[in-house]
Amino acid sequence: MTSQAHQPEVRAAQYLRMSTESQRYSLDNQANAIRDYAQQNGYSVVETYRYAGKSGVTIKGRTGLANLLSEIISGKCGFEALLVYDVSRWGRYQDPDEAAHYEFMCRQAGVRVVYCSESFGDDPAGSIMKQLRRVMAGEYSRDLSRRVSRAKVHLAEMGNVSGAACPIGVGRVEVNPDGSLGRLLLRGERKSRATQTVRHMRGDPAEIAIVRRIFRLTLDKNMRPSEIARALNKRGDTWIDGTPWTNQRVRHVLTCELLTGVVTFGKTTKRFHGAAIAKPEDQWIRRQAFDPIITKLDFRRAAGLRGTPGYRRHRTNQQMLDDLRLVVARHGRVSHSLIDRTLGPDKASNYYKRFGSLSNASELVGQPRITNRLGRPIGTRISDEEMLGALRALHAREGRISTGLISADRSMPSLTAYHKRFGSMRAAYAAAGVGFPKSEP
């Protein structure tokens, strides 16, 4: 210690990071430990980099560390050492080589990283121990993630929820550790104690009446969401916050499964700040939390009607193909009009969106590809000359030409196709060189 007293102090910076896992790692505790270490080992702390309440499993979002590395690499940092409380404060990276890489960048720029609560020698044994500590730090985060995930699943299986505002017609109630119910929570209120959980329940009777009115207008009147919104506003019914109803708000009600009393958990999975990944529907956790406001049957019926996006969202490919088999059983074939007639308005368009074309869906249920009037697959473009040749052949066969003859002959392109291609039937007749009745448009 006597020899150290006459040596100039080494200029150093301290890096402080605190997540929410333990008071032991509070910024003040880290700073105090680093101060004591610096005084005992001849360091003078001239700069502080800190970040509070941030996970250390990735550098993303850690502006404190990013700024620190940027200054060190630039060579303008003004210090020769970086003091960190321990390896875990440097980061709990899932790849231990990432932590080693950032430390190497500092060392290459002439700044040594010193861990104050852990002593690592500069020999191979010290390097091995340091790498082992990095692996242990990353494993701690993985183990913590697994335990938190299991706890969330357990709460969901009990019907409890966390976060997110509840929809119109649904309320929340506190649940005590012994399972007894606490007070009802108003919108925006939090539970009273950390040991409590929250459970959904039926909400305001006035809101429930509005929700049921929306489903009645959808199922009984076949009204679109925009029409329903206008009808509600005309009656003086308002949204939760007192503002008018909109098309989007009605759609949200019609596609909210929670109104059936079912709480759904685990639709996606996300690991260590990565992108959320959708899970198969059969892996979701569903629990009946309270008596339904809307029956499951009415919810499924409403989800498939015009104007609601829920049909594709709530029906699997297999369910849609089963519906298509029903069309085949009743009519012997598949077509756009037969699907809409059997399953409801605008249902055929869902097959285009889900399978790419109606022909693709038709083949999946063992039916031949759907063809146009010329026997070609739907979507095949017919040339102008082929369309005009069909007009000439019909004229030669019948001795005259008319829209009635064209419509009656299924080998002909449709009138709509002629109008789109040539602008009018008169123009198409002229291009084909056939006469036309004066009454034809």
mmCIF file of C-alpha atoms in Angstrom, residues 5 46 61 147 230 277 433:
data_model
loop_
_atom_site.group_PDB
_atom_site.id
_atom_site.type_symbol
_atom_site.label_atom_id
_atom_site.label_comp_id
_atom_site.label_asym_id
_atom_site.label_seq_id
_atom_site.Cartn_x
_atom_site.Cartn_y
_atom_site.Cartn_z
ATOM 1 C CA ALA A 5 0.521 5.807 -2.434
ATOM 2 C CA VAL A 46 -13.419 10.375 -13.679
ATOM 3 C CA GLY A 61 -31.498 -0.552 -26.136
ATOM 4 C CA ARG A 147 -39.288 -19.889 -14.343
ATOM 5 C CA ARG A 230 -74.066 4.672 -37.237
ATOM 6 C CA ILE A 277 -43.374 -15.826 -33.078
ATOM 7 C CA GLY A 433 -66.379 -7.210 -88.004
#
